[in-house]
CSV table of C-alpha atoms in Angstrom, one decimal:
chain,number,residue,atom,x,y,z
A,1,MET,CA,-28.2,19.4,-21.4
A,2,SER,CA,-31.7,18.2,-19.3
A,3,GLU,CA,-32.6,20.7,-16.6
A,4,SER,CA,-32.3,17.4,-13.7
A,5,ALA,CA,-28.6,17.7,-14.6
A,6,LEU,CA,-28.2,21.4,-14.9
A,7,ALA,CA,-30.2,22.6,-12.3
A,8,ARG,CA,-27.8,19.9,-9.8
A,9,ASP,CA,-25.5,21.8,-11.1
A,10,GLN,CA,-26.1,24.9,-9.9
A,11,ALA,CA,-27.0,24.2,-6.4
A,12,ASP,CA,-23.9,22.1,-6.3
A,13,SER,CA,-21.6,23.5,-3.1
A,14,LEU,CA,-18.1,21.8,-5.1
A,15,THR,CA,-18.5,23.2,-8.5
A,16,GLN,CA,-16.1,25.1,-8.1
A,17,LEU,CA,-12.8,22.6,-7.6
A,18,ARG,CA,-14.1,21.8,-11.0
A,19,GLU,CA,-11.8,24.3,-12.1
A,20,LEU,CA,-8.6,23.3,-9.6
A,21,PHE,CA,-7.8,20.9,-12.7
A,22,GLN,CA,-7.3,20.5,-15.9
A,23,LEU,CA,-10.0,18.6,-18.3
A,24,PRO,CA,-9.7,18.2,-21.7
A,25,PRO,CA,-12.4,20.7,-23.5
A,26,GLY,CA,-15.9,18.4,-24.5
A,27,VAL,CA,-14.2,15.1,-23.0
A,28,VAL,CA,-16.2,13.7,-19.9
A,29,TYR,CA,-14.4,11.7,-17.3
A,30,LEU,CA,-15.6,8.7,-15.6
A,31,ASP,CA,-12.4,7.0,-15.5
A,32,GLY,CA,-11.0,8.7,-12.3
A,33,ASN,CA,-11.4,5.8,-10.3
A,34,SER,CA,-7.9,4.8,-12.6
A,35,LEU,CA,-6.4,7.5,-13.0
A,36,GLY,CA,-7.0,11.2,-11.8
A,37,ALA,CA,-7.2,13.9,-13.1
A,38,LEU,CA,-4.5,16.2,-13.0
A,39,PRO,CA,-4.4,19.2,-11.0
A,40,ARG,CA,-3.5,22.3,-11.7
A,41,ALA,CA,-1.1,23.0,-8.7
A,42,VAL,CA,1.1,20.1,-9.8
A,43,THR,CA,2.3,21.5,-13.0
A,44,ALA,CA,3.4,24.6,-11.3
A,45,ALA,CA,5.2,22.4,-8.4
A,46,VAL,CA,6.8,19.5,-10.8
A,47,LYS,CA,7.9,22.5,-12.3
A,48,ASP,CA,9.9,23.9,-9.5
A,49,ALA,CA,10.6,20.5,-7.6
A,50,VAL,CA,12.5,19.6,-11.2
A,51,GLU,CA,14.0,23.0,-12.3
A,52,HIS,CA,15.0,24.7,-8.8
A,53,GLN,CA,15.3,22.2,-7.0
A,54,TRP,CA,16.6,19.7,-8.7
A,55,GLY,CA,18.1,21.7,-11.3
A,56,ASP,CA,19.6,24.6,-9.3
A,57,ASP,CA,19.9,23.4,-6.1
A,58,LEU,CA,21.1,19.7,-6.6
A,59,ILE,CA,22.1,17.4,-4.1
A,60,THR,CA,21.3,19.8,-1.6
A,61,SER,CA,17.8,19.7,-1.9
A,62,TRP,CA,17.7,16.5,0.5
A,63,ASN,CA,17.8,19.3,3.2
A,64,ALA,CA,16.5,22.8,1.8
A,65,HIS,CA,13.2,21.5,0.3
A,66,ASP,CA,13.2,18.6,3.1
A,67,TRP,CA,12.6,16.0,0.6
A,68,ILE,CA,14.1,13.5,3.1
A,69,ARG,CA,10.7,13.9,5.2
A,70,LEU,CA,8.6,14.2,2.0
A,71,PRO,CA,7.6,9.7,2.6
A,72,ASN,CA,6.5,11.4,6.6
A,73,LEU,CA,5.2,14.1,5.3
A,74,VAL,CA,2.6,13.3,2.5
A,75,GLY,CA,1.9,10.0,4.9
A,76,GLU,CA,0.6,12.3,7.7
A,77,ARG,CA,-1.5,14.3,5.3
A,78,ILE,CA,-3.0,11.2,3.9
A,79,ALA,CA,-3.5,9.9,7.6
A,80,ALA,CA,-5.4,13.2,8.4
A,81,LEU,CA,-8.1,11.9,5.5
A,82,ILE,CA,-8.4,8.2,5.9
A,83,GLY,CA,-8.8,8.6,10.2
A,84,ALA,CA,-5.0,7.6,11.7
A,85,GLY,CA,-4.0,9.5,13.9
A,86,PRO,CA,0.2,10.6,13.6
A,87,GLY,CA,3.3,8.7,13.3
A,88,GLN,CA,1.5,5.3,11.7
A,89,VAL,CA,1.6,6.6,7.8
A,90,LEU,CA,4.5,6.8,5.2
A,91,CYS,CA,4.4,7.4,1.4
A,92,SER,CA,6.8,5.1,-0.4
A,93,ASP,CA,6.8,2.3,-2.6
A,94,SER,CA,3.6,0.1,-4.5
A,95,ILE,CA,0.6,-0.8,-2.8
A,96,SER,CA,1.7,-4.4,-4.2
A,97,VAL,CA,5.4,-3.8,-2.3
A,98,ASN,CA,3.7,-2.1,0.5
A,99,LEU,CA,1.2,-5.9,0.8
A,100,PHE,CA,4.3,-7.6,1.0
A,101,LYS,CA,5.8,-5.9,3.7
A,102,LEU,CA,2.8,-5.8,5.8
A,103,LEU,CA,1.2,-9.4,4.6
A,104,ALA,CA,5.0,-10.5,5.8
A,105,THR,CA,4.5,-8.5,9.5
A,106,ALA,CA,1.3,-9.7,10.2
A,107,LEU,CA,2.5,-13.2,10.2
A,108,GLU,CA,5.1,-12.5,12.4
A,109,LEU,CA,3.0,-11.1,14.8
A,110,ASN,CA,0.4,-13.5,14.5
A,111,ALA,CA,2.9,-16.3,15.3
A,112,GLY,CA,2.1,-19.9,15.0
A,113,ARG,CA,-1.2,-18.7,12.7
A,114,ARG,CA,-0.6,-19.0,8.9
A,115,VAL,CA,-3.3,-18.3,6.4
A,116,ILE,CA,-4.2,-15.4,4.8
A,117,LEU,CA,-7.4,-14.8,4.1
A,118,ALA,CA,-9.0,-13.4,1.6
A,119,VAL,CA,-12.0,-13.1,-1.4
A,120,ASP,CA,-12.2,-14.2,-4.9
A,121,GLU,CA,-13.2,-10.8,-6.4
A,122,ASP,CA,-10.4,-8.8,-4.8
A,123,PHE,CA,-8.1,-7.3,-7.6
A,124,PRO,CA,-5.7,-9.9,-8.5
A,125,THR,CA,-2.1,-8.1,-7.6
A,126,ASP,CA,-3.0,-9.0,-3.8
A,127,ALA,CA,-3.5,-12.7,-4.5
A,128,TYR,CA,-0.6,-12.3,-6.2
A,129,ILE,CA,1.4,-10.7,-3.3
A,130,ALA,CA,0.3,-13.3,-1.1
A,131,GLN,CA,1.3,-16.7,-3.3
A,132,GLY,CA,4.6,-15.3,-3.7
A,133,LEU,CA,4.8,-14.6,0.3
A,134,SER,CA,3.8,-18.2,0.3
A,135,GLY,CA,6.0,-19.8,-2.0
A,136,MET,CA,8.6,-18.1,0.0
A,137,LEU,CA,8.2,-19.5,3.0
A,138,GLY,CA,6.3,-22.6,2.0
A,139,GLU,CA,3.2,-23.1,3.0
A,140,ASP,CA,3.6,-24.5,7.0
A,141,ARG,CA,4.7,-20.8,7.4
A,142,CYS,CA,2.0,-19.2,5.0
A,143,GLU,CA,-0.9,-20.1,2.8
A,144,LEU,CA,-3.2,-18.5,1.2
A,145,HIS,CA,-7.4,-19.4,1.0
A,146,ARG,CA,-9.3,-17.6,-0.7
A,147,VAL,CA,-13.3,-17.3,-0.5
A,148,ALA,CA,-16.2,-15.4,-1.8
A,149,ALA,CA,-16.8,-12.7,-0.2
A,150,GLN,CA,-20.6,-13.6,1.7
A,151,ASP,CA,-18.0,-16.5,3.2
A,152,VAL,CA,-15.6,-14.2,4.6
A,153,GLN,CA,-16.9,-14.6,8.2
A,154,ALA,CA,-17.8,-18.2,8.5
A,155,ALA,CA,-13.9,-18.4,7.1
A,156,LEU,CA,-12.4,-17.1,9.9
A,157,SER,CA,-11.2,-19.9,11.5
A,158,ASP,CA,-7.9,-20.2,14.4
A,159,ASP,CA,-5.4,-20.5,11.9
A,160,VAL,CA,-6.0,-17.4,9.9
A,161,ALA,CA,-3.0,-15.1,10.9
A,162,VAL,CA,-4.9,-12.4,8.4
A,163,LEU,CA,-7.9,-11.3,6.7
A,164,MET,CA,-6.8,-9.5,3.3
A,165,LEU,CA,-10.0,-7.5,1.6
A,166,THR,CA,-10.4,-4.5,-0.4
A,167,GLU,CA,-13.0,-2.1,1.1
A,168,VAL,CA,-14.2,-1.9,-2.4
A,169,ASN,CA,-14.4,-3.9,-5.2
A,170,TYR,CA,-12.4,-2.6,-8.2
A,171,ARG,CA,-15.1,-4.5,-10.6
A,172,SER,CA,-18.5,-3.8,-9.1
A,173,GLY,CA,-17.4,-0.8,-7.0
A,174,GLU,CA,-19.2,-2.9,-4.1
A,175,ARG,CA,-18.0,-1.7,-0.5
A,176,HIS,CA,-17.6,-4.2,2.5
A,177,ASP,CA,-18.5,-2.8,6.6
A,178,MET,CA,-15.1,-2.2,7.3
A,179,GLN,CA,-16.3,-2.1,11.5
A,180,ALA,CA,-18.4,-5.4,11.1
A,181,LEU,CA,-15.2,-7.5,9.0
A,182,THR,CA,-12.8,-5.9,11.4
A,183,ASP,CA,-14.6,-6.7,14.3
A,184,ALA,CA,-15.8,-10.4,13.2
A,185,ALA,CA,-11.7,-10.7,12.7
A,186,HIS,CA,-10.5,-9.7,15.4
A,187,ALA,CA,-12.7,-11.8,17.4
A,188,THR,CA,-11.0,-14.8,16.2
A,189,GLY,CA,-8.2,-13.7,17.0
A,190,ALA,CA,-7.2,-12.7,13.1
A,191,LEU,CA,-5.8,-9.6,12.4
A,192,VAL,CA,-7.1,-7.0,9.2
A,193,LEU,CA,-5.3,-5.6,6.5
A,194,TRP,CA,-7.3,-3.2,4.2
A,195,ASP,CA,-6.9,-2.1,0.7
A,196,LEU,CA,-8.0,1.2,0.1
A,197,ALA,CA,-7.1,1.8,-3.3
A,198,HIS,CA,-11.1,2.2,-3.8
A,199,SER,CA,-12.3,4.5,-1.6
A,200,ALA,CA,-8.9,6.4,-0.3
A,201,GLY,CA,-10.1,10.5,-0.9
A,202,VAL,CA,-13.1,9.6,-2.3
A,203,ILE,CA,-15.5,7.6,1.2
A,204,PRO,CA,-14.6,8.4,4.7
A,205,ILE,CA,-12.5,6.1,6.6
A,206,GLU,CA,-12.0,5.8,9.9
A,207,LEU,CA,-9.0,3.0,10.2
A,208,ASP,CA,-8.3,3.8,14.1
A,209,ARG,CA,-11.9,3.9,15.7
A,210,ILE,CA,-12.6,0.9,13.8
A,211,GLY,CA,-9.2,-0.4,15.2
A,212,VAL,CA,-8.0,-1.6,11.4
A,213,ASP,CA,-4.2,-3.4,12.4
A,214,LEU,CA,-2.4,-2.0,9.0
A,215,ALA,CA,-4.2,-0.9,5.3
A,216,VAL,CA,-2.3,-0.2,1.2
A,217,GLY,CA,-3.5,2.4,-0.6
A,218,CYS,CA,-2.9,4.0,-3.3
A,219,GLY,CA,-1.4,8.5,-4.9
A,220,TYR,CA,-2.8,7.8,-8.2
A,221,LYS,CA,-6.5,7.2,-8.3
A,222,TYR,CA,-9.2,9.5,-5.6
A,223,PHE,CA,-5.4,11.7,-4.6
A,224,ASN,CA,-4.8,12.3,-8.4
A,225,GLY,CA,-1.4,12.7,-7.9
A,226,GLY,CA,-0.8,11.3,-11.5
A,227,PRO,CA,0.7,8.2,-13.0
A,228,GLY,CA,2.7,5.5,-10.8
A,229,ALA,CA,2.1,8.3,-7.7
A,230,PRO,CA,3.4,6.5,-4.5
A,231,ALA,CA,1.9,4.1,-2.3
A,232,PHE,CA,1.0,4.6,1.4
A,233,LEU,CA,0.5,2.6,3.8
A,234,TYR,CA,-0.6,2.3,7.8
A,235,VAL,CA,0.4,0.7,10.7
A,236,ASN,CA,-1.6,1.1,13.8
A,237,LYS,CA,0.2,2.2,16.4
A,238,ARG,CA,-0.4,-0.5,18.8
A,239,HIS,CA,1.4,-2.7,17.0
A,240,HIS,CA,4.9,-0.4,16.0
A,241,ALA,CA,7.0,-1.8,18.9
A,242,GLN,CA,6.4,-5.3,17.9
A,243,ALA,CA,6.1,-4.9,13.8
A,244,ARG,CA,8.8,-6.1,11.6
A,245,GLN,CA,9.6,-6.1,7.9
A,246,PRO,CA,11.7,-8.2,5.6
A,247,LEU,CA,12.4,-5.3,3.0
A,248,SER,CA,15.1,-4.1,6.0
A,249,GLY,CA,16.8,-0.9,3.7
A,250,TRP,CA,18.6,1.8,4.8
A,251,LEU,CA,15.9,5.1,5.0
A,252,GLY,CA,14.4,2.4,7.7
A,253,HIS,CA,17.4,1.9,9.7
A,254,GLN,CA,17.3,4.0,12.8
A,255,ASP,CA,20.5,6.0,11.7
A,256,PRO,CA,20.3,6.0,8.0
A,257,PHE,CA,23.9,8.6,7.9
A,258,ALA,CA,25.8,6.3,10.0
A,259,PHE,CA,26.2,4.3,7.5
A,260,VAL,CA,27.0,0.8,10.0
A,261,ALA,CA,27.0,-2.6,9.0
A,262,ASP,CA,24.3,-4.1,10.3
A,263,TYR,CA,20.7,-2.9,10.1
A,264,GLU,CA,18.7,-1.4,13.2
A,265,ALA,CA,15.5,-0.5,12.7
A,266,ALA,CA,14.1,2.8,13.2
A,267,GLY,CA,11.1,3.0,15.2
A,268,GLY,CA,7.5,2.8,14.4
A,269,VAL,CA,6.1,3.3,10.8
A,270,GLN,CA,9.1,5.0,9.8
A,271,HIS,CA,11.4,1.2,9.4
A,272,TYR,CA,8.6,0.3,6.6
A,273,GLN,CA,10.8,2.9,4.7
A,274,ALA,CA,13.0,0.7,2.3
A,275,GLY,CA,15.2,2.4,-0.4
A,276,THR,CA,15.5,6.0,-1.3
A,277,PRO,CA,12.2,7.9,-1.9
A,278,ALA,CA,11.3,8.8,-5.9
A,279,ILE,CA,11.3,12.9,-5.1
A,280,ILE,CA,9.4,13.8,-8.0
A,281,SER,CA,6.2,11.9,-7.9
A,282,MET,CA,6.1,12.5,-4.6
A,283,VAL,CA,5.9,16.3,-4.6
A,284,ALA,CA,3.4,15.9,-7.7
A,285,LEU,CA,1.1,13.6,-5.1
A,286,ASN,CA,1.9,15.9,-2.1
A,287,ALA,CA,0.7,19.4,-4.4
A,288,ALA,CA,-2.5,17.1,-5.4
A,289,LEU,CA,-3.5,17.0,-1.9
A,290,ASN,CA,-3.1,20.8,-1.3
A,291,VAL,CA,-7.3,19.9,-2.8
A,292,PHE,CA,-8.1,18.4,-0.1
A,293,GLN,CA,-8.1,21.1,2.2
A,294,LYS,CA,-11.1,23.2,0.0
A,295,VAL,CA,-13.2,20.2,1.1
A,296,SER,CA,-14.2,17.7,3.9
A,297,ILE,CA,-14.3,14.0,2.7
A,298,GLU,CA,-18.2,14.2,4.3
A,299,GLN,CA,-18.8,16.4,1.6
A,300,LEU,CA,-17.3,14.6,-1.1
A,301,ARG,CA,-19.0,11.5,-0.4
A,302,GLU,CA,-22.2,13.1,-0.1
A,303,LYS,CA,-21.8,14.8,-3.9
A,304,SER,CA,-20.7,10.5,-4.6
A,305,LEU,CA,-23.5,9.4,-4.1
A,306,ALA,CA,-25.7,12.4,-5.6
A,307,LEU,CA,-24.0,11.8,-8.5
A,308,THR,CA,-23.8,7.8,-8.9
A,309,ASP,CA,-27.7,8.0,-7.8
A,310,PHE,CA,-28.6,10.6,-10.6
A,311,PHE,CA,-26.2,8.1,-13.2
A,312,MET,CA,-28.5,5.0,-11.7
A,313,GLU,CA,-31.7,6.0,-12.3
A,314,GLY,CA,-30.9,7.5,-15.9
A,315,LEU,CA,-29.9,4.0,-16.1
A,316,GLU,CA,-33.4,2.8,-15.1
A,317,SER,CA,-35.1,5.0,-17.0
A,318,ARG,CA,-34.7,4.6,-20.5
A,319,ASP,CA,-35.3,1.7,-21.7
A,320,LEU,CA,-32.7,1.1,-24.4
A,321,LEU,CA,-30.3,1.0,-21.5
A,322,ALA,CA,-32.4,-2.4,-19.7
A,323,SER,CA,-29.4,-4.6,-21.9
A,324,LEU,CA,-26.8,-3.1,-19.2
A,325,LYS,CA,-27.3,-4.9,-16.0
A,326,CYS,CA,-25.8,-2.6,-13.0
A,327,ILE,CA,-23.6,-4.6,-10.5
A,328,THR,CA,-23.0,-2.1,-8.3
A,329,PRO,CA,-25.6,-1.9,-5.1
A,330,ARG,CA,-28.4,0.8,-4.8
A,331,GLU,CA,-27.5,1.2,-1.1
A,332,HIS,CA,-25.7,3.9,-0.2
A,333,ARG,CA,-23.9,2.1,3.2
A,334,ARG,CA,-22.4,-1.0,-0.2
A,335,ARG,CA,-21.8,1.7,-2.6
A,336,GLY,CA,-18.2,3.4,-3.5
A,337,SER,CA,-18.1,6.0,-6.2
A,338,GLN,CA,-18.2,3.8,-9.0
A,339,VAL,CA,-21.3,2.5,-11.5
A,340,SER,CA,-20.0,-0.7,-13.5
A,341,VAL,CA,-22.2,-3.1,-15.9
A,342,ARG,CA,-22.1,-5.8,-17.5
A,343,TYR,CA,-23.0,-5.9,-20.8
A,344,GLU,CA,-21.7,-8.6,-23.4
A,345,HIS,CA,-20.6,-6.5,-25.9
A,346,ALA,CA,-18.9,-4.6,-23.1
A,347,TRP,CA,-15.4,-3.9,-25.2
A,348,GLY,CA,-16.5,-2.2,-28.2
A,349,LEU,CA,-18.8,-0.4,-26.0
A,350,CYS,CA,-16.2,0.8,-24.0
A,351,GLN,CA,-14.0,1.8,-26.8
A,352,ALA,CA,-17.3,3.1,-28.4
A,353,LEU,CA,-17.4,5.7,-25.8
A,354,ILE,CA,-14.3,7.0,-25.1
A,355,GLU,CA,-13.8,7.5,-28.9
A,356,ALA,CA,-16.9,9.9,-28.1
A,357,GLN,CA,-15.2,11.0,-26.3
A,358,VAL,CA,-16.8,9.8,-22.9
A,359,ILE,CA,-13.7,7.7,-20.4
A,360,VAL,CA,-14.2,4.8,-18.6
A,361,ASP,CA,-12.4,1.4,-18.6
A,362,PHE,CA,-13.9,-1.9,-19.8
A,363,ARG,CA,-12.8,-4.6,-16.8
A,364,ALA,CA,-13.0,-8.8,-18.3
A,365,THR,CA,-15.0,-9.6,-19.2
A,366,ASP,CA,-17.7,-8.2,-19.6
A,367,ILE,CA,-17.8,-4.6,-17.5
A,368,VAL,CA,-17.9,-1.6,-18.2
A,369,ARG,CA,-17.3,0.5,-15.0
A,370,PHE,CA,-17.7,4.3,-14.5
A,371,GLY,CA,-16.2,5.9,-12.1
A,372,PHE,CA,-17.3,9.3,-10.6
A,373,SER,CA,-14.4,11.9,-9.0
A,374,PRO,CA,-16.6,14.1,-7.1
A,375,LEU,CA,-13.9,17.0,-6.8
A,376,TYR,CA,-14.2,17.0,-10.5
A,377,ASN,CA,-17.0,15.4,-11.7
A,378,SER,CA,-20.6,17.3,-12.5
A,379,PHE,CA,-24.6,16.3,-13.1
A,380,ALA,CA,-23.7,17.6,-16.9
A,381,ASP,CA,-21.0,14.5,-17.0
A,382,ALA,CA,-23.4,12.0,-16.1
A,383,GLN,CA,-26.2,13.3,-18.1
A,384,LYS,CA,-23.5,13.6,-21.0
A,385,ALA,CA,-22.8,9.9,-20.0
A,386,LEU,CA,-26.1,8.3,-20.4
A,387,ASP,CA,-27.0,10.8,-23.7
A,388,VAL,CA,-23.4,9.4,-25.3
A,389,LEU,CA,-24.4,5.6,-24.2
A,390,GLU,CA,-28.2,5.4,-25.1
A,391,ASP,CA,-26.9,7.0,-29.0
A,392,ILE,CA,-24.0,4.2,-29.4
A,393,LEU,CA,-26.8,1.9,-28.0
A,394,VAL,CA,-28.9,2.5,-30.6
A,395,SER,CA,-27.2,2.7,-33.9
A,396,GLY,CA,-25.3,0.1,-32.6
A,397,LEU,CA,-21.7,1.5,-33.1
A,398,HIS,CA,-19.8,-0.7,-30.5
A,399,LEU,CA,-20.8,-3.6,-33.3
A,400,ASP,CA,-18.0,-2.3,-35.4
A,401,ASP,CA,-15.2,-4.4,-36.5
A,402,ARG,CA,-12.8,-1.4,-35.3
A,403,PHE,CA,-13.3,-2.1,-31.8
A,404,THR,CA,-12.8,-5.7,-31.6
A,405,THR,CA,-8.9,-5.5,-31.5
A,406,ARG,CA,-7.9,-5.1,-27.4
A,407,PRO,CA,-4.3,-2.7,-27.1
A,408,THR,CA,-2.1,-3.9,-24.4
A,409,VAL,CA,-3.8,-1.5,-21.5
A,410,THR,CA,-7.5,-2.2,-20.9
């Protein structure tokens, strides 16, 4: 390890947080932007939920252990991390399902407008959900219009019902200006729906202060809630009186245990809960959020920028890494918590890094992502990743035939 990395880690006030995670010895894990590492507290919480709450207390746990309120309780904990006041965030379903709910809400709130405006470069599922909604409603009521990121403001016509954007681009790690784009959309009468998948838990977010209308995010990336962890949604309280959503399930009813024949929506954000919550995975996410009681988002952002600065400077200082094109912005205000590089042989390079126990990920067609989670990643991690990356490029290991086959999940 270089003296620089060692000194940075020794001076880091957040170093002790790493001990709260179960990380395999010898592994450098730089994929927390895709699946967060396992917090140690989660293992005990899930064990108790399975063996004691479910195993011993059975169905009485809905009341005895407050299972019924977990979507709200977890939602409120997430709300504190994304700048949302009480009663506006619910933990439920997946991002995709929540996008469907909220896009339908936006179209109804902004009746008379039909366009969902999105960015070409954003994660495809956002557009897929909009396309599905358009196919169901017909283009006279819902049409997806996609533009390049730099053309968003120019595309905000008086037919746009809602602008749908991801705060941090999943491929490049570039961050949008949430305040500026929210203000621009509102100036034209459009609502705004932000996808916080790659920013919640690692970047300070101020949904209420900025005046965001709607938002979604996931629990399995920087919140470390585990594979398939529940997502969350946000509905600004100014819309609660008029907002409706199409998935009118029983736990979104104002009195679900009355079992009446007709649906009457619960008030506020509650009616966005449709079906029975996934308790075991929600228990895991709830336990994972305990880590955030020990640190502020501002501290995490400071370390995230320091880690990504260190890594980007390392890329720039080594001649052998010149063949990699860094596509993540150097400006702090425009950067998330990852560093992405383009490379002709990106797939093989990614697999060679993983074989050398530096876990990163690949995004088609030619991107390798190095994701930094400031809760557990160190400057030593960044240093080792740079060293291994250089060794692989020198040896040409990534060009080996065994790195040509791609599995189902890439």
